[in-house]
Amino acid sequence: MCSLEKSGSIFILTLTGEDDERRLSPTLIESIRIALKQVRSTAKPGSVLITTAQGKFFSNGFDLEYAASTGSATRSDNRFCGMFGGFKFVIAELLSLPMPTVAAVSGHAAAAGFFLALSHDYVLMRKDKGVLYMSEDVLLRRMKIRADKAVEMGIVDFVYGTAGQETKEAAFKLAVKLGSNKWNGEVYADVRICCQFQIHCTMEAKALK
């Protein structure tokens, strides 16, 4: 599950629940989607979204145990495809949200949890604990990337301290600064999408060389 709080013009989306790994189950995915729709419906100039999580994990990816628990390969595949389909809507919602977005990664972010963090405009990470991990990614060679290395690679924007709370506080300060610009949300979202398209085209061009 997740909770949504509001402090002034700043929305704080926190991944919660009994699963300490914040696995992206159908329930959590739907909970995030509902929260993001609520954020969108009440957005105004100066709004900013922070996404964070409780505990040692930001998110450890899809709930593969749930997918595998059917006792049938076909049904398991169907469950996984359902989670993947729902997660794509979450990513699309984040990328089109009419406001700046900040991920405060105060713990591990793996697989789909890694993608969730990267779908924000800014990614902040605690320095001493937590890794970014993508087992399927050839480029990253299945590396477990710690905060300092993530900044060096351009994946994370800033790292903070030795406590998760410090990362969350830094995310809030950044959100306040971003919100003070009071950008037109729809224009901001359009610019983000254009930048994403340009990055995609650049990467494709490099791959073809």
Coordinates of C-alpha atoms in Angstrom, one line a residue:
M1 CA 0.0 0.0 0.0
C2 CA 1.0 3.6 0.0
S3 CA 0.0 6.8 1.8
L4 CA -0.4 10.3 0.3
E5 CA 0.2 13.4 2.4
K6 CA 0.3 17.1 1.5
S7 CA 2.4 19.8 3.0
G8 CA 1.5 23.1 1.4
S9 CA 1.9 22.5 -2.3
I10 CA 4.1 19.4 -1.8
F11 CA 2.7 15.9 -2.2
I12 CA 4.5 13.1 -0.3
L13 CA 3.8 9.6 -1.6
T14 CA 5.2 7.0 0.7
L15 CA 5.3 3.3 -0.1
T16 CA 4.2 1.4 3.0
G17 CA 2.6 -1.9 4.0
E18 CA 3.4 -5.2 5.6
D19 CA 5.9 -6.2 2.9
D20 CA 9.2 -4.8 4.1
E21 CA 10.6 -5.0 0.6
R22 CA 7.9 -2.8 -0.9
R23 CA 7.3 -5.4 -3.7
L24 CA 5.2 -4.1 -6.5
S25 CA 2.1 -6.3 -6.1
P26 CA -1.2 -5.6 -8.0
T27 CA -2.5 -4.0 -4.8
L28 CA 0.5 -1.6 -4.4
I29 CA 0.5 -0.8 -8.1
E30 CA -3.1 0.1 -8.0
S31 CA -2.7 2.1 -4.8
I32 CA 0.1 4.2 -6.4
R33 CA -2.1 4.8 -9.5
I34 CA -5.0 6.0 -7.4
A35 CA -2.6 8.3 -5.5
L36 CA -1.1 9.8 -8.6
K37 CA -4.5 10.4 -10.1
Q38 CA -5.4 12.3 -6.9
V39 CA -2.2 14.3 -7.2
R40 CA -3.0 15.2 -10.8
S41 CA -6.6 16.2 -10.1
T42 CA -5.5 18.7 -7.4
A43 CA -2.3 20.0 -9.0
K44 CA -1.6 23.7 -9.3
P45 CA 1.4 25.9 -10.1
G46 CA 4.0 25.3 -7.4
S47 CA 3.0 21.6 -6.8
V48 CA 5.7 19.0 -6.5
L49 CA 5.6 15.3 -5.8
I50 CA 8.1 13.4 -3.6
T51 CA 8.0 9.6 -3.7
T52 CA 9.7 7.7 -0.8
A53 CA 9.3 4.6 1.2
Q54 CA 9.5 3.2 4.7
G55 CA 12.2 0.8 5.8
K56 CA 15.4 -0.5 4.2
F57 CA 13.8 -0.9 0.7
F58 CA 12.5 1.8 -1.7
S59 CA 11.2 -1.1 -3.7
N60 CA 12.6 -4.5 -4.5
G61 CA 10.7 -4.9 -7.8
F62 CA 7.6 -6.9 -8.8
D63 CA 6.0 -9.3 -6.4
L64 CA 7.4 -12.5 -8.1
E65 CA 6.2 -14.7 -5.2
Y66 CA 2.7 -13.6 -5.9
A67 CA 3.1 -14.4 -9.5
A68 CA 4.6 -17.8 -8.9
S69 CA 2.0 -18.9 -6.3
T70 CA -0.6 -20.0 -8.8
G71 CA 0.9 -23.5 -9.3
S72 CA 0.6 -23.0 -13.1
A73 CA 3.2 -21.6 -15.4
T74 CA 0.5 -20.1 -17.6
R75 CA -1.4 -18.5 -14.7
S76 CA 1.9 -17.2 -13.3
D77 CA 2.8 -15.6 -16.6
N78 CA -0.6 -14.0 -16.7
R79 CA -0.2 -12.6 -13.2
F80 CA 3.2 -11.2 -14.1
C81 CA 1.9 -9.6 -17.3
G82 CA -0.9 -8.0 -15.3
M83 CA 1.6 -6.5 -12.9
F84 CA 3.8 -5.3 -15.7
G85 CA 0.8 -3.8 -17.5
G86 CA -0.4 -1.9 -14.5
F87 CA 3.2 -0.7 -13.7
K88 CA 3.4 0.8 -17.2
F89 CA 0.5 3.0 -16.4
V90 CA 2.2 4.1 -13.2
I91 CA 5.3 5.1 -15.2
A92 CA 3.2 6.9 -17.8
E93 CA 1.4 8.8 -15.1
L94 CA 4.7 9.9 -13.5
L95 CA 6.2 11.0 -16.8
S96 CA 3.1 13.1 -17.7
L97 CA 2.5 14.5 -14.2
P98 CA 2.1 18.3 -14.5
M99 CA 4.7 19.1 -11.8
P100 CA 8.3 18.4 -10.8
T101 CA 8.9 15.0 -9.2
V102 CA 11.5 13.8 -6.8
A103 CA 12.4 10.3 -5.7
A104 CA 13.9 10.0 -2.2
V105 CA 15.6 6.6 -2.3
S106 CA 16.4 5.9 1.3
G107 CA 17.0 2.1 0.7
H108 CA 17.5 -0.5 -2.0
A109 CA 15.8 0.0 -5.4
A110 CA 15.9 -3.1 -7.6
A111 CA 14.4 -4.1 -10.9
A112 CA 11.0 -2.4 -11.3
G113 CA 11.7 -0.5 -8.2
F114 CA 14.8 0.9 -9.9
F115 CA 12.6 2.0 -12.9
L116 CA 10.2 3.6 -10.5
A117 CA 12.9 5.8 -9.0
L118 CA 14.3 6.7 -12.5
S119 CA 10.8 7.8 -13.6
H120 CA 11.2 10.9 -11.5
D121 CA 12.8 14.2 -12.5
Y122 CA 15.3 14.0 -9.6
V123 CA 16.7 11.1 -7.7
L124 CA 18.2 11.5 -4.3
M125 CA 19.8 8.6 -2.4
R126 CA 21.3 8.0 1.0
K127 CA 25.0 7.5 1.0
D128 CA 25.7 4.7 3.4
K129 CA 23.0 2.1 2.7
G130 CA 21.0 1.0 -0.3
V131 CA 21.9 0.0 -3.8
L132 CA 20.4 0.3 -7.3
Y133 CA 20.2 -3.0 -9.0
M134 CA 19.0 -4.3 -12.4
S135 CA 19.8 -8.0 -12.9
E136 CA 18.6 -8.0 -16.5
D137 CA 20.6 -5.0 -17.6
V138 CA 23.6 -5.9 -19.7
L139 CA 24.9 -2.3 -19.7
L140 CA 25.1 -2.3 -15.9
R141 CA 26.6 -5.8 -15.9
R142 CA 24.3 -6.8 -13.0
M143 CA 26.2 -4.3 -10.8
K144 CA 24.8 -3.3 -7.4
I145 CA 25.4 0.4 -7.7
R146 CA 26.0 2.4 -4.5
A147 CA 25.2 6.0 -4.1
D148 CA 28.5 7.6 -5.0
K149 CA 28.9 5.4 -8.1
A150 CA 25.3 6.2 -9.1
V151 CA 26.1 9.9 -9.0
E152 CA 29.3 9.3 -11.1
M153 CA 27.3 7.4 -13.7
G154 CA 24.6 10.2 -13.8
I155 CA 21.8 8.0 -12.5
V156 CA 21.4 9.8 -9.2
D157 CA 21.4 13.6 -8.8
F158 CA 22.4 13.9 -5.1
V159 CA 23.5 11.7 -2.2
Y160 CA 23.0 12.6 1.5
G161 CA 24.3 11.5 4.8
T162 CA 24.1 8.3 6.8
A163 CA 20.4 8.3 7.6
G164 CA 17.4 7.8 5.4
Q165 CA 15.6 10.7 7.1
E166 CA 18.3 13.1 5.9
T167 CA 17.6 12.0 2.3
K168 CA 13.9 12.6 2.8
E169 CA 14.5 16.0 4.4
A170 CA 16.8 17.0 1.5
A171 CA 14.1 15.9 -1.0
F172 CA 11.6 18.2 0.8
K173 CA 14.0 21.1 0.6
L174 CA 14.5 20.5 -3.1
A175 CA 10.7 20.3 -3.6
V176 CA 10.2 23.6 -1.8
K177 CA 12.8 25.2 -4.1
L178 CA 11.3 23.7 -7.2
G179 CA 7.8 24.6 -6.2
S180 CA 8.8 28.3 -5.7
N181 CA 9.2 28.6 -9.5
K182 CA 5.4 28.0 -9.9
W183 CA 5.8 26.6 -13.4
N184 CA 2.8 26.0 -15.5
G185 CA 2.2 22.3 -14.9
E186 CA 1.1 21.3 -18.4
V187 CA 4.0 23.1 -20.0
Y188 CA 6.4 21.4 -17.6
A189 CA 5.0 18.0 -18.5
D190 CA 5.3 18.8 -22.2
V191 CA 8.9 19.8 -21.8
R192 CA 9.6 16.6 -19.8
I193 CA 8.1 14.4 -22.5
C194 CA 10.0 16.2 -25.3
C195 CA 13.3 15.7 -23.3
Q196 CA 12.5 12.0 -22.9
F197 CA 11.9 11.7 -26.6
Q198 CA 15.2 13.5 -27.5
I199 CA 17.1 11.2 -25.1
H200 CA 15.4 8.1 -26.6
C201 CA 16.3 9.3 -30.2
T202 CA 19.9 10.0 -29.2
M203 CA 20.3 6.6 -27.6
E204 CA 18.9 4.9 -30.7
A205 CA 21.2 6.9 -33.0
K206 CA 24.2 5.8 -30.9
A207 CA 23.1 2.2 -31.0
L208 CA 22.9 2.3 -34.8
K209 CA 26.5 3.6 -35.2

